[in-house]
Structures are given as structure tokens and as C-alpha cells.
mmCIF file of C-alpha atoms in Angstrom:
data_model
loop_
_atom_site.group_PDB
_atom_site.id
_atom_site.type_symbol
_atom_site.label_atom_id
_atom_site.label_comp_id
_atom_site.label_asym_id
_atom_site.label_seq_id
_atom_site.Cartn_x
_atom_site.Cartn_y
_atom_site.Cartn_z
ATOM 1 C CA MET Y 1125 -38.934 196.210 99.974
ATOM 2 C CA THR Y 1126 -37.388 192.639 101.106
ATOM 3 C CA THR Y 1127 -38.704 189.950 98.756
ATOM 4 C CA THR Y 1128 -38.519 186.621 99.668
ATOM 5 C CA GLU Y 1129 -38.529 183.809 96.813
ATOM 6 C CA PRO Y 1130 -39.796 180.531 97.473
ATOM 7 C CA LEU Y 1131 -38.177 178.167 99.003
ATOM 8 C CA GLY Y 1132 -39.862 174.743 97.798
ATOM 9 C CA SER Y 1133 -42.165 172.467 98.776
ATOM 10 C CA TYR Y 1134 -41.220 169.595 101.104
ATOM 11 C CA THR Y 1135 -43.256 166.784 100.657
ATOM 12 C CA PRO Y 1136 -43.415 164.044 103.794
ATOM 13 C CA PRO Y 1137 -41.948 160.555 104.061
ATOM 14 C CA ALA Y 1138 -44.424 158.032 104.037
ATOM 15 C CA PRO Y 1139 -44.923 156.639 107.786
ATOM 16 C CA GLN Y 1140 -43.213 153.033 108.020
ATOM 17 C CA ARG Y 1141 -46.132 150.648 108.400
ATOM 18 C CA THR Y 1142 -45.684 148.110 111.861
ATOM 19 C CA LEU Y 1143 -47.088 145.243 112.515
ATOM 20 C CA ARG Y 1144 -49.601 145.210 115.302
ATOM 21 C CA ARG Y 1145 -52.267 143.063 116.683
ATOM 22 C CA SER Y 1146 -55.160 145.115 115.424
ATOM 23 C CA ARG Y 1147 -58.349 146.201 118.614
ATOM 24 C CA THR Y 1148 -61.170 147.194 116.355
ATOM 25 C CA ASP Y 1149 -60.530 144.117 113.046
ATOM 26 C CA ARG Y 1150 -60.426 141.270 115.794
ATOM 27 C CA VAL Y 1151 -62.005 137.864 115.996
ATOM 28 C CA GLY Y 1152 -59.646 136.589 118.715
ATOM 29 C CA ALA Y 1153 -56.834 138.086 119.793
ATOM 30 C CA GLY Y 1154 -56.728 140.361 116.415
ATOM 31 C CA VAL Y 1155 -53.818 138.255 114.353
ATOM 32 C CA ALA Y 1156 -56.224 137.576 111.323
ATOM 33 C CA GLY Y 1157 -56.863 142.212 111.429
ATOM 34 C CA GLY Y 1158 -52.568 143.299 111.483
ATOM 35 C CA LEU Y 1159 -51.547 140.566 109.086
ATOM 36 C CA GLY Y 1160 -54.661 142.634 107.299
ATOM 37 C CA GLU Y 1161 -53.416 146.113 107.242
ATOM 38 C CA TYR Y 1162 -49.901 145.186 107.132
ATOM 39 C CA PHE Y 1163 -49.957 143.410 104.076
ATOM 40 C CA ALA Y 1164 -53.210 145.071 102.641
ATOM 41 C CA VAL Y 1165 -55.474 142.760 102.093
ATOM 42 C CA ASP Y 1166 -58.691 141.549 103.598
ATOM 43 C CA PRO Y 1167 -57.943 139.796 106.646
ATOM 44 C CA VAL Y 1168 -60.632 137.221 105.776
ATOM 45 C CA LEU Y 1169 -57.964 135.700 104.268
ATOM 46 C CA PHE Y 1170 -55.306 135.079 106.995
ATOM 47 C CA ARG Y 1171 -58.766 134.223 108.765
ATOM 48 C CA VAL Y 1172 -59.457 131.436 106.288
ATOM 49 C CA LEU Y 1173 -55.363 130.021 106.773
ATOM 50 C CA PHE Y 1174 -55.366 129.759 110.151
ATOM 51 C CA ALA Y 1175 -58.234 127.503 110.229
ATOM 52 C CA THR Y 1176 -57.402 126.168 107.447
ATOM 53 C CA ALA Y 1177 -54.159 125.209 108.677
ATOM 54 C CA ALA Y 1178 -55.030 123.630 111.687
ATOM 55 C CA PHE Y 1179 -57.263 120.253 109.818
ATOM 56 C CA PHE Y 1180 -53.775 119.903 109.771
ATOM 57 C CA GLY Y 1181 -52.505 118.147 113.058
ATOM 58 C CA GLY Y 1182 -53.214 121.626 114.855
ATOM 59 C CA ALA Y 1183 -50.962 123.802 112.737
ATOM 60 C CA GLY Y 1184 -52.742 126.586 112.234
ATOM 61 C CA LEU Y 1185 -53.711 127.612 116.216
ATOM 62 C CA LEU Y 1186 -50.157 126.630 116.608
ATOM 63 C CA GLY Y 1187 -48.840 129.358 114.777
ATOM 64 C CA TYR Y 1188 -51.270 131.779 115.763
ATOM 65 C CA LEU Y 1189 -50.222 131.637 118.626
ATOM 66 C CA LEU Y 1190 -47.104 131.897 118.260
ATOM 67 C CA ALA Y 1191 -48.091 135.141 116.056
ATOM 68 C CA TRP Y 1192 -49.905 136.162 119.371
ATOM 69 C CA ALA Y 1193 -46.939 135.748 121.054
ATOM 70 C CA ALA Y 1194 -44.768 137.849 118.502
ATOM 71 C CA ILE Y 1195 -46.895 140.245 118.026
ATOM 72 C CA PRO Y 1196 -47.082 143.302 119.976
ATOM 73 C CA GLU Y 1197 -50.825 145.263 120.232
ATOM 74 C CA GLU Y 1198 -52.342 148.049 118.579
ATOM 75 C CA GLY Y 1199 -50.424 151.495 120.097
ATOM 76 C CA THR Y 1200 -48.368 149.437 122.854
ATOM 77 C CA GLU Y 1201 -44.267 149.010 122.369
ATOM 78 C CA HIS Y 1202 -44.151 144.959 124.205
ATOM 79 C CA ALA Y 1203 -45.611 141.957 122.719
ATOM 80 C CA PRO Y 1204 -46.140 138.662 125.532
ATOM 81 C CA VAL Y 1205 -42.690 137.189 124.350
ATOM 82 C CA ASP Y 1206 -40.645 140.303 124.916
ATOM 83 C CA SER Y 1207 -41.693 140.385 129.136
ATOM 84 C CA TRP Y 1208 -40.714 136.066 129.160
ATOM 85 C CA VAL Y 1209 -37.461 136.525 127.516
ATOM 86 C CA ARG Y 1210 -37.311 139.876 130.333
ATOM 87 C CA GLY Y 1211 -38.107 137.352 133.139
ATOM 88 C CA PHE Y 1212 -35.493 134.176 132.273
ATOM 89 C CA ARG Y 1213 -32.709 137.523 131.817
ATOM 90 C CA GLN Y 1214 -33.669 138.522 135.454
ATOM 91 C CA ARG Y 1215 -34.302 134.731 137.335
ATOM 92 C CA ARG Y 1216 -30.986 134.107 135.321
ATOM 93 C CA ILE Y 1217 -32.073 131.616 133.814
ATOM 94 C CA PRO Y 1218 -28.613 129.960 131.974
ATOM 95 C CA PHE Y 1219 -29.606 130.975 128.175
ATOM 96 C CA LEU Y 1220 -28.179 127.546 127.370
ATOM 97 C CA LEU Y 1221 -30.215 126.072 129.292
ATOM 98 C CA ALA Y 1222 -33.385 127.348 127.410
ATOM 99 C CA ALA Y 1223 -32.484 127.509 123.905
ATOM 100 C CA VAL Y 1224 -31.870 123.035 124.671
ATOM 101 C CA ALA Y 1225 -36.001 123.422 126.113
ATOM 102 C CA ALA Y 1226 -37.140 125.161 123.579
ATOM 103 C CA ILE Y 1227 -35.450 122.380 121.414
ATOM 104 C CA LEU Y 1228 -37.658 119.780 123.293
ATOM 105 C CA LEU Y 1229 -40.469 121.693 123.118
ATOM 106 C CA PHE Y 1230 -40.872 122.596 119.225
ATOM 107 C CA TRP Y 1231 -40.012 119.255 118.452
ATOM 108 C CA ALA Y 1232 -41.490 117.529 120.574
ATOM 109 C CA VAL Y 1233 -45.285 119.488 118.980
ATOM 110 C CA ALA Y 1234 -43.062 119.580 115.498
ATOM 111 C CA PHE Y 1235 -42.172 116.255 115.720
ATOM 112 C CA SER Y 1236 -45.126 113.600 117.299
ATOM 113 C CA TRP Y 1237 -47.307 111.888 116.388
ATOM 114 C CA TRP Y 1238 -50.097 113.968 115.417
ATOM 115 C CA ALA Y 1239 -48.115 115.956 113.571
ATOM 116 C CA PRO Y 1240 -48.738 116.806 110.392
ATOM 117 C CA GLY Y 1241 -45.337 116.764 108.495
ATOM 118 C CA PRO Y 1242 -44.249 119.492 107.277
ATOM 119 C CA ALA Y 1243 -46.983 121.095 107.334
ATOM 120 C CA LEU Y 1244 -46.293 122.579 111.095
ATOM 121 C CA PRO Y 1245 -42.865 123.623 110.162
ATOM 122 C CA VAL Y 1246 -44.152 125.854 106.662
ATOM 123 C CA VAL Y 1247 -46.136 127.190 108.736
ATOM 124 C CA LEU Y 1248 -44.114 128.807 111.628
ATOM 125 C CA ILE Y 1249 -41.351 129.856 108.920
ATOM 126 C CA ALA Y 1250 -43.616 131.792 107.081
ATOM 127 C CA ILE Y 1251 -44.883 133.125 110.351
ATOM 128 C CA VAL Y 1252 -40.977 133.529 111.376
ATOM 129 C CA ILE Y 1253 -40.447 135.886 107.918
ATOM 130 C CA VAL Y 1254 -43.707 137.655 108.509
ATOM 131 C CA LEU Y 1255 -42.347 139.328 111.362
ATOM 132 C CA ILE Y 1256 -38.410 139.259 110.924
ATOM 133 C CA PHE Y 1257 -39.894 141.665 107.560
ATOM 134 C CA GLY Y 1258 -42.983 143.336 110.237
ATOM 135 C CA ARG Y 1259 -40.670 144.010 113.299
ATOM 136 C CA ARG Y 1260 -37.314 144.951 111.666
ATOM 137 C CA ARG Y 1261 -37.761 145.773 108.643
ATOM 138 C CA GLY Y 1262 -41.087 148.281 108.156
ATOM 139 C CA GLY Y 1263 -40.286 149.257 105.060
ATOM 140 C CA GLY Y 1264 -41.576 148.220 102.091
ATOM 141 C CA ARG Y 1265 -44.826 149.895 100.191
ATOM 142 C CA GLY Y 1266 -47.004 152.630 102.802
ATOM 143 C CA TRP Y 1267 -50.329 152.954 103.474
ATOM 144 C CA PRO Y 1268 -52.774 152.306 101.219
ATOM 145 C CA GLY Y 1269 -53.845 155.020 99.504
ATOM 146 C CA ALA Y 1270 -50.664 157.150 101.211
ATOM 147 C CA ALA Y 1271 -49.090 159.645 98.450
ATOM 148 C CA PRO Y 1272 -45.663 158.484 97.013
ATOM 149 C CA ALA Y 1273 -42.703 160.249 97.685
ATOM 150 C CA ASP Y 1274 -41.049 162.163 94.634
ATOM 151 C CA THR Y 1275 -37.157 160.774 95.069
ATOM 152 C CA ALA Y 1276 -36.327 162.579 91.462
ATOM 153 C CA ALA Y 1277 -37.476 166.101 93.045
ATOM 154 C CA GLU Y 1278 -36.621 165.440 96.130
ATOM 155 C CA THR Y 1279 -36.309 169.961 97.384
ATOM 156 C CA VAL Y 1280 -35.696 170.911 100.771
ATOM 157 C CA SER Y 1281 -35.964 173.787 103.075
ATOM 158 C CA LEU Y 1282 -33.068 176.151 102.912
ATOM 159 C CA ASP Y 1283 -32.894 177.187 106.678
ATOM 160 C CA LYS Y 1284 -33.310 174.200 108.095
ATOM 161 C CA GLN Y 1285 -32.685 170.970 107.065
ATOM 162 C CA ALA Y 1286 -36.118 168.517 106.872
ATOM 163 C CA PRO Y 1287 -36.698 166.549 109.325
ATOM 164 C CA THR Y 1288 -35.600 162.440 108.641
ATOM 165 C CA ALA Y 1289 -37.958 159.625 109.993
ATOM 166 C CA PRO Y 1290 -36.190 157.823 113.612
ATOM 167 C CA PRO Y 1291 -33.972 155.197 112.872
ATOM 168 C CA ARG Y 1292 -35.829 151.256 113.316
ATOM 169 C CA GLN Y 1293 -34.591 149.768 116.679
ATOM 170 C CA ALA Y 1294 -34.406 146.355 117.152
ATOM 171 C CA PRO Y 1295 -37.344 144.673 118.909
ATOM 172 C CA GLU Y 1296 -36.815 144.483 122.835
ATOM 173 C CA TRP Y 1297 -36.646 140.821 122.760
ATOM 174 C CA VAL Y 1298 -34.152 140.423 120.473
ATOM 175 C CA SER Y 1299 -32.256 143.452 122.353
ATOM 176 C CA ASP Y 1300 -33.075 141.206 125.714
ATOM 177 C CA LEU Y 1301 -32.158 137.826 124.322
ATOM 178 C CA ARG Y 1302 -28.800 139.049 124.030
ATOM 179 C CA LYS Y 1303 -27.627 140.835 127.225
ATOM 180 C CA TRP Y 1304 -28.699 136.944 127.616
ATOM 181 C CA ALA Y 1305 -27.036 135.299 126.267
ATOM 182 C CA ALA Y 1306 -24.017 137.870 126.814
ATOM 183 C CA GLU Y 1307 -24.520 138.344 130.429
ATOM 184 C CA SER Y 1308 -25.509 134.339 130.596
ATOM 185 C CA ARG Y 1309 -22.030 133.391 128.168
ATOM 186 C CA GLU Y 1310 -20.578 135.763 131.281
ATOM 187 C CA ALA Y 1311 -21.672 134.031 134.446
ATOM 188 C CA SER Y 1312 -20.906 131.551 133.064
ATOM 189 C CA ARG Y 1313 -17.168 131.642 132.041
ATOM 190 C CA ASN Y 1314 -17.269 132.495 135.397
ATOM 191 C CA ARG Y 1315 -18.514 129.564 136.710
ATOM 192 C CA ARG Y 1316 -15.549 127.439 135.374
ATOM 193 C CA ARG Y 1317 -13.467 129.674 136.360
ATOM 194 C CA ARG Y 1318 -14.358 129.261 140.144
ATOM 195 C CA ALA Y 1319 -15.525 125.721 140.053
ATOM 196 C CA GLN Y 1320 -11.903 124.998 138.450
ATOM 197 C CA PRO Y 1321 -9.850 123.190 141.711
ATOM 198 C CA VAL Y 1322 -13.038 121.523 141.956
ATOM 199 C CA ARG Y 1323 -12.126 119.964 139.118
ATOM 200 C CA ILE Y 1324 -8.766 118.798 138.762
ATOM 201 C CA ALA Y 1325 -8.584 117.570 142.428
ATOM 202 C CA GLY Y 1326 -12.144 115.225 141.600
ATOM 203 C CA LEU Y 1327 -10.339 114.534 137.622
ATOM 204 C CA VAL Y 1328 -6.645 113.711 139.331
ATOM 205 C CA THR Y 1329 -9.379 111.107 142.110
ATOM 206 C CA LEU Y 1330 -10.936 109.410 139.564
ATOM 207 C CA VAL Y 1331 -7.365 108.928 137.005
ATOM 208 C CA THR Y 1332 -5.992 107.884 140.243
ATOM 209 C CA ALA Y 1333 -8.983 105.407 141.467
ATOM 210 C CA LEU Y 1334 -9.005 104.138 137.825
ATOM 211 C CA ALA Y 1335 -6.003 102.625 137.316
ATOM 212 C CA VAL Y 1336 -5.962 102.205 141.034
ATOM 213 C CA LEU Y 1337 -8.505 99.202 139.777
ATOM 214 C CA GLY Y 1338 -7.146 98.568 136.162
ATOM 215 C CA LEU Y 1339 -3.725 97.186 137.955
ATOM 216 C CA ILE Y 1340 -5.237 94.682 139.968
ATOM 217 C CA ASP Y 1341 -8.326 93.407 136.913
ATOM 218 C CA GLY Y 1342 -4.855 92.563 135.756
ATOM 219 C CA LEU Y 1343 -3.736 90.302 138.056
ATOM 220 C CA HIS Y 1344 -6.573 89.225 140.002
ATOM 221 C CA GLY Y 1345 -9.817 91.171 137.257
ATOM 222 C CA ILE Y 1346 -12.027 93.122 138.740
ATOM 223 C CA PRO Y 1347 -16.163 93.039 137.640
ATOM 224 C CA ILE Y 1348 -16.650 95.926 135.374
ATOM 225 C CA PRO Y 1349 -19.427 97.162 137.888
ATOM 226 C CA VAL Y 1350 -17.158 98.195 139.799
ATOM 227 C CA TYR Y 1351 -15.388 100.675 138.120
ATOM 228 C CA LEU Y 1352 -18.736 102.283 136.646
ATOM 229 C CA TRP Y 1353 -19.832 102.430 141.044
ATOM 230 C CA VAL Y 1354 -15.912 104.092 141.402
ATOM 231 C CA ALA Y 1355 -16.494 106.259 138.248
ATOM 232 C CA VAL Y 1356 -20.211 107.862 139.976
ATOM 233 C CA GLY Y 1357 -19.626 108.081 143.418
ATOM 234 C CA ILE Y 1358 -16.423 109.789 142.905
ATOM 235 C CA VAL Y 1359 -18.154 111.653 140.300
ATOM 236 C CA GLY Y 1360 -21.312 112.528 142.416
ATOM 237 C CA VAL Y 1361 -19.598 113.145 145.556
ATOM 238 C CA THR Y 1362 -17.589 116.070 143.308
ATOM 239 C CA LEU Y 1363 -20.454 117.562 142.742
ATOM 240 C CA LEU Y 1364 -22.043 117.232 145.743
ATOM 241 C CA THR Y 1365 -18.656 119.558 147.666
ATOM 242 C CA GLY Y 1366 -18.317 121.830 143.895
ATOM 243 C CA LEU Y 1367 -22.572 122.509 145.372
ATOM 244 C CA VAL Y 1368 -21.775 122.816 149.288
ATOM 245 C CA LEU Y 1369 -18.403 125.149 148.536
ATOM 246 C CA ARG Y 1370 -20.767 127.608 145.775
ATOM 247 C CA ARG Y 1371 -17.696 125.988 142.589
ATOM 248 C CA THR Y 1372 -19.615 123.325 141.072
ATOM 249 C CA PRO Y 1373 -18.564 121.878 138.182
ATOM 250 C CA TRP Y 1374 -21.252 120.880 136.070
ATOM 251 C CA SER Y 1375 -18.695 120.185 133.029
ATOM 252 C CA LEU Y 1376 -18.312 117.204 134.804
ATOM 253 C CA THR Y 1377 -22.420 116.146 134.397
ATOM 254 C CA SER Y 1378 -20.255 114.721 130.964
ATOM 255 C CA LEU Y 1379 -18.963 112.295 132.398
ATOM 256 C CA LEU Y 1380 -21.774 111.638 135.150
ATOM 257 C CA VAL Y 1381 -24.646 110.479 131.954
ATOM 258 C CA PRO Y 1382 -22.511 107.613 130.451
ATOM 259 C CA ALA Y 1383 -21.412 105.440 133.249
ATOM 260 C CA LEU Y 1384 -24.707 106.031 134.589
ATOM 261 C CA ILE Y 1385 -26.384 104.468 131.625
ATOM 262 C CA ALA Y 1386 -23.383 102.086 131.480
ATOM 263 C CA LEU Y 1387 -24.207 100.950 134.723
ATOM 264 C CA ILE Y 1388 -27.520 100.939 134.024
ATOM 265 C CA GLY Y 1389 -26.638 98.494 131.236
ATOM 266 C CA LEU Y 1390 -23.792 96.147 132.727
ATOM 267 C CA GLY Y 1391 -24.782 96.808 136.514
ATOM 268 C CA GLY Y 1392 -25.464 92.930 136.295
ATOM 269 C CA THR Y 1393 -22.067 91.372 134.748
ATOM 270 C CA HIS Y 1394 -19.851 89.590 136.483
ATOM 271 C CA ALA Y 1395 -17.437 89.536 133.785
ATOM 272 C CA SER Y 1396 -13.949 91.631 134.187
ATOM 273 C CA LEU Y 1397 -11.818 92.885 131.705
ATOM 274 C CA HIS Y 1398 -9.526 90.307 132.743
ATOM 275 C CA ASP Y 1399 -11.494 88.293 131.001
ATOM 276 C CA GLY Y 1400 -10.107 89.900 127.235
ATOM 277 C CA ILE Y 1401 -11.237 91.628 124.993
ATOM 278 C CA GLY Y 1402 -12.678 90.036 121.382
ATOM 279 C CA GLN Y 1403 -13.228 87.337 119.677
ATOM 280 C CA LYS Y 1404 -12.530 84.042 122.383
ATOM 281 C CA GLN Y 1405 -13.391 80.812 120.575
ATOM 282 C CA TRP Y 1406 -13.572 76.999 123.075
ATOM 283 C CA ARG Y 1407 -13.417 73.668 121.237
ATOM 284 C CA PRO Y 1408 -13.546 70.974 124.004
ATOM 285 C CA THR Y 1409 -12.562 67.036 123.033
ATOM 286 C CA THR Y 1410 -12.490 65.132 126.350
ATOM 287 C CA HIS Y 1411 -13.852 67.171 129.582
ATOM 288 C CA LEU Y 1412 -15.306 70.132 130.765
ATOM 289 C CA ALA Y 1413 -14.529 73.694 131.977
ATOM 290 C CA THR Y 1414 -16.795 74.645 134.869
ATOM 291 C CA HIS Y 1415 -17.225 78.304 133.731
ATOM 292 C CA TYR Y 1416 -16.182 80.390 130.378
ATOM 293 C CA ARG Y 1417 -15.429 84.200 130.489
ATOM 294 C CA LEU Y 1418 -15.241 86.987 128.572
ATOM 295 C CA ALA Y 1419 -15.847 91.031 128.318
ATOM 296 C CA PHE Y 1420 -15.972 92.443 124.923
ATOM 297 C CA GLY Y 1421 -16.828 90.486 122.322
ATOM 298 C CA GLN Y 1422 -17.986 86.609 120.421
ATOM 299 C CA ALA Y 1423 -17.347 83.903 123.172
ATOM 300 C CA ILE Y 1424 -17.809 80.999 121.077
ATOM 301 C CA LEU Y 1425 -18.057 77.708 122.764
ATOM 302 C CA ASP Y 1426 -18.244 74.399 120.105
ATOM 303 C CA LEU Y 1427 -19.487 71.129 121.583
ATOM 304 C CA ARG Y 1428 -18.634 69.012 118.534
ATOM 305 C CA SER Y 1429 -16.525 67.745 119.592
ATOM 306 C CA LEU Y 1430 -17.402 66.416 123.097
ATOM 307 C CA PRO Y 1431 -17.887 63.492 123.023
ATOM 308 C CA LEU Y 1432 -21.531 62.073 125.241
ATOM 309 C CA PRO Y 1433 -20.959 62.934 128.743
ATOM 310 C CA THR Y 1434 -21.650 59.888 131.807
ATOM 311 C CA THR Y 1435 -21.942 61.648 134.466
ATOM 312 C CA PRO Y 1436 -25.051 65.019 134.834
ATOM 313 C CA GLU Y 1437 -22.783 68.588 134.572
ATOM 314 C CA ALA Y 1438 -23.121 72.016 134.322
ATOM 315 C CA ILE Y 1439 -21.686 75.152 133.137
ATOM 316 C CA ASP Y 1440 -21.119 78.577 132.906
ATOM 317 C CA VAL Y 1441 -20.548 80.788 130.112
ATOM 318 C CA THR Y 1442 -20.526 84.564 131.277
ATOM 319 C CA VAL Y 1443 -19.988 87.273 128.764
ATOM 320 C CA ALA Y 1444 -20.495 91.213 129.363
ATOM 321 C CA ALA Y 1445 -21.392 92.562 125.545
ATOM 322 C CA GLY Y 1446 -21.426 91.106 122.709
ATOM 323 C CA GLN Y 1447 -22.509 88.064 121.109
ATOM 324 C CA VAL Y 1448 -22.376 83.973 122.466
ATOM 325 C CA ARG Y 1449 -22.904 81.128 120.735
ATOM 326 C CA VAL Y 1450 -23.144 77.417 121.448
ATOM 327 C CA ILE Y 1451 -22.337 75.287 118.573
ATOM 328 C CA MET Y 1452 -23.503 71.336 118.727
ATOM 329 C CA PRO Y 1453 -24.191 68.070 118.017
ATOM 330 C CA SER Y 1454 -28.756 67.411 117.738
ATOM 331 C CA SER Y 1455 -27.948 64.257 119.278
ATOM 332 C CA LEU Y 1456 -27.112 65.861 123.113
ATOM 333 C CA ASN Y 1457 -28.302 66.071 125.656
ATOM 334 C CA VAL Y 1458 -28.012 70.184 125.827
ATOM 335 C CA THR Y 1459 -30.660 72.021 127.986
ATOM 336 C CA LEU Y 1460 -29.617 75.758 127.707
ATOM 337 C CA ARG Y 1461 -30.853 78.939 130.383
ATOM 338 C CA ALA Y 1462 -30.393 81.616 128.637
ATOM 339 C CA GLU Y 1463 -30.840 84.821 131.046
ATOM 340 C CA VAL Y 1464 -29.641 88.143 129.478
ATOM 341 C CA HIS Y 1465 -30.821 91.627 131.009
ATOM 342 C CA PHE Y 1466 -30.809 93.865 127.366
ATOM 343 C CA GLY Y 1467 -30.775 91.394 123.782
ATOM 344 C CA ASN Y 1468 -32.252 88.464 122.830
ATOM 345 C CA LEU Y 1469 -32.023 83.897 122.044
ATOM 346 C CA ASN Y 1470 -32.016 82.294 118.973
ATOM 347 C CA VAL Y 1471 -32.073 79.213 117.814
ATOM 348 C CA ASP Y 1472 -30.970 78.086 114.393
ATOM 349 C CA GLY Y 1473 -31.861 82.166 113.484
ATOM 350 C CA THR Y 1474 -35.029 82.167 114.990
ATOM 351 C CA ASP Y 1475 -36.106 84.104 118.038
ATOM 352 C CA TYR Y 1476 -36.371 81.064 119.640
ATOM 353 C CA ASP Y 1477 -40.137 80.877 121.056
ATOM 354 C CA ASP Y 1478 -41.033 78.198 123.694
ATOM 355 C CA GLY Y 1479 -44.960 78.240 123.005
ATOM 356 C CA ASP Y 1480 -45.945 81.015 124.906
ATOM 357 C CA GLY Y 1481 -46.106 83.448 121.765
ATOM 358 C CA ALA Y 1482 -43.433 86.101 122.977
ATOM 359 C CA ARG Y 1483 -40.337 86.190 121.205
ATOM 360 C CA ALA Y 1484 -37.697 85.922 123.370
ATOM 361 C CA ARG Y 1485 -36.336 89.497 123.011
ATOM 362 C CA GLY Y 1486 -36.347 92.499 124.736
ATOM 363 C CA VAL Y 1487 -35.080 93.520 129.153
ATOM 364 C CA ASN Y 1488 -34.199 90.867 131.583
ATOM 365 C CA VAL Y 1489 -35.298 88.196 128.633
ATOM 366 C CA ASP Y 1490 -35.219 84.145 131.101
ATOM 367 C CA ARG Y 1491 -35.730 81.740 128.314
ATOM 368 C CA THR Y 1492 -34.627 77.226 128.926
ATOM 369 C CA VAL Y 1493 -33.862 75.844 125.485
ATOM 370 C CA LEU Y 1494 -34.794 72.032 126.201
ATOM 371 C CA PRO Y 1495 -32.861 68.965 124.131
ATOM 372 C CA ALA Y 1496 -33.513 67.832 121.237
ATOM 373 C CA ALA Y 1497 -36.076 65.114 120.511
ATOM 374 C CA GLY Y 1498 -33.400 61.259 120.398
ATOM 375 C CA ALA Y 1499 -30.971 63.461 122.731
ATOM 376 C CA ALA Y 1500 -28.588 60.934 124.322
ATOM 377 C CA GLY Y 1501 -26.026 61.091 126.950
ATOM 378 C CA ALA Y 1502 -26.315 62.460 130.147
ATOM 379 C CA PRO Y 1503 -27.474 66.154 130.737
ATOM 380 C CA LEU Y 1504 -26.030 68.435 130.410
ATOM 381 C CA LEU Y 1505 -26.932 72.338 131.444
ATOM 382 C CA ILE Y 1506 -24.654 75.566 129.727
ATOM 383 C CA ARG Y 1507 -26.370 78.397 131.468
ATOM 384 C CA VAL Y 1508 -25.759 81.903 129.631
ATOM 385 C CA HIS Y 1509 -24.830 84.777 131.673
ATOM 386 C CA LEU Y 1510 -24.755 87.921 129.280
ATOM 387 C CA ALA Y 1511 -26.194 91.332 130.268
ATOM 388 C CA ASP Y 1512 -26.457 92.668 126.412
ATOM 389 C CA GLY Y 1513 -26.367 91.436 122.940
ATOM 390 C CA ASN Y 1514 -26.888 87.791 121.872
ATOM 391 C CA VAL Y 1515 -27.715 84.622 122.157
ATOM 392 C CA SER Y 1516 -27.371 82.547 119.443
ATOM 393 C CA LEU Y 1517 -27.978 78.580 119.962
ATOM 394 C CA GLU Y 1518 -26.685 76.223 117.179
ATOM 395 C CA HIS Y 1519 -27.039 72.124 116.358
ATOM 396 C CA ARG Y 1520 -25.495 71.700 113.349
#
């Protein structure tokens, strides 16, 4: 007679929890029902939380939409965000471009004029934490009412190893995101390698052209916008050539964008680097020059030592960017016309107001300051051409 001794009992491990949107306990998309089931609390608490946070600039609504996008529905393994990431990856959209767009969108939503200040970031951070622990860990406490595993005296079968739970896998969107980033990096390296000849040719042409302009500028003077137009033209032609050859050196856009910005600010000036950089002070004692010029810096025209003019005169002061100070006695019959592309005009320390109620500051400032009461001598017209900066008239 053969007897079989008991081999012990096997206690199955507690089922792992998975965060899913509920299909049965739902008012909207089942987010609150799924959270309540996962944390073993009344879903009404989450509904009240989302509804209350919605009054703080819509934080609750945005948080609910984020949870809907990232949490799969009950009975499925894929969340809406999974298909979005997969679609971006299949369409070969650069990962960095999508990341920058997402950051800008988040910034516009979270910190716009209607945003609730710190409330929205706090809600979003809380939801992200829930998603991380709910979709990746899946451990923690068991389901309500589940029998706890006896870890102190665990018994197993001698004939067959006890089955173990399959390891948890990261959500599909996480793996797709990693593959997408890796593929984007590899594609970027290939693009840079293919575009290198075009990029080098463009940079050599640009450096050569700017060097030639610098030599000519040192001898005769060239308006600053010429440098910028040449740089924009060479970089633009290089990018177009790369597009035609399918070897576009996109890194050159880091030169194109600053050149365009500088062109917007300095495109109308006639000053040149030949005119000098720094501080220049002119203090005429006998007669005035017809033109005073400076590229960048502070230009000071001091007329306190100038005798009263006997004939009408007109002079020009041209500066690309910086400050223009005109110092003169109140008795001098001077009319100042300030043409400022970006900047302001002030008289004796305050913003000039010619009576229309508008301050002389901003874009395309064009103001005329008339002579002070009691001024004597022949009229003197001073025209100030400034692209960016401040024009200051001081009576002393």
C-alpha cells in the first residue's frame, strides 16, 4: 500500500492592482470611478476634488483630461496617449520638436492670465504621481477583502514550482516614447552627417563675406544693416540649397534667427562700425559739424560752449543703438527732432509729452521739442536718428 504525504498548501499571491477607468461606476469618462476602485475609497471623493479644482482656473478640468488621456479603460491595455505617441513616432515627427511644443502648450495653459497660480501645477503633479504608481508599480496593498499572503510560512509543491506572477511591464506609451526618442536621435545624427558639407560651405562663405565687408567698412564705412542683409542672404541661400539637395543644415537657423531680430531692430540705421563704439563727446566752441555719428554707445553733444548762431543751421546725429544726450543752455534757440525706432525721448529727466497725453516711448517715436521760452539767436535744428535706445535733452 502506498501512502502519499501531504505536500502542503499553496497560497496564491494577492492579485496585482491595475489602474483603469471604470466602465460601470462612471459619470464622465470613468476616471473618478477607476481612482476610487484603485485606492479602495469612495469615488465621490475624487469627483468632488475634480469639481472643486475646476473653479480654480479650470485646474480640475485639465487634470481630468490628463487622467483620461493617460489611464486605459477597464478591459483594455492601451490609453489614448499610447496611440498619440505611436502616431507621432510613425510619422517621424522629431522628438525634440514635439517636446518643445508640449512644454510651450503646458506653459500657455498653466501660466496664462486665467491660470490659478500654483493650483494647476499641484493638481497635475498629483495626477502624474498616481499614474506612475498605478501603471508601473501595481503593487502595494491588495484588493479590499483579498486574503493576505502568508510570507512567514510559505509552502510550495515539491513536484512543481509555484507559479509566479508575470513581471509588470511599463505602459506602452513609455516604451514607444523611448523608441521614438532613440529613433529621433539617430535620425538627427544622420541628418547632421549628410548636411555637413552644405553647412561647412555656408559657414565659409559667410565668414569670408563678413571679413570682406569689415575691411571695406574700416576704410570707407558700411551701414550696419548691410552686414545683417548679407548674413541673412547667405544663410537663407544655404538653407534653400540644403532643402533642394535634401541635406538641410538646420543648425544654421541659430544664426538666421538672431540676424533677423537684429535686422528688425537696426534695419533703418545709417550708422556704421567705422563710426566707432563706446562713448563719444562733442563740445563745439566755434562752429557745428553737419553730422555726428556713432555705431553703438553713448553720444554726448554739449552745446554749452557754443556761441549764439547768427545764421540758421541744421545738423544730424546718427546712432545705431545706445543713448544720445544733447546738453544746451535754455537761451539757445534749438529745435530737437527725435526719430527713434525702438526707445524713448525724455526732456530734463522726464518722458517728453507734447500735450497729446501720449508719452514719447515705444516703437517709431517721432517727436519735436520746440525751443524754450526766451530763446535767442538764429534757429538751430538738431535731427537725432536713433534705431534703439534713449534720446535725452538737458537744459543747463
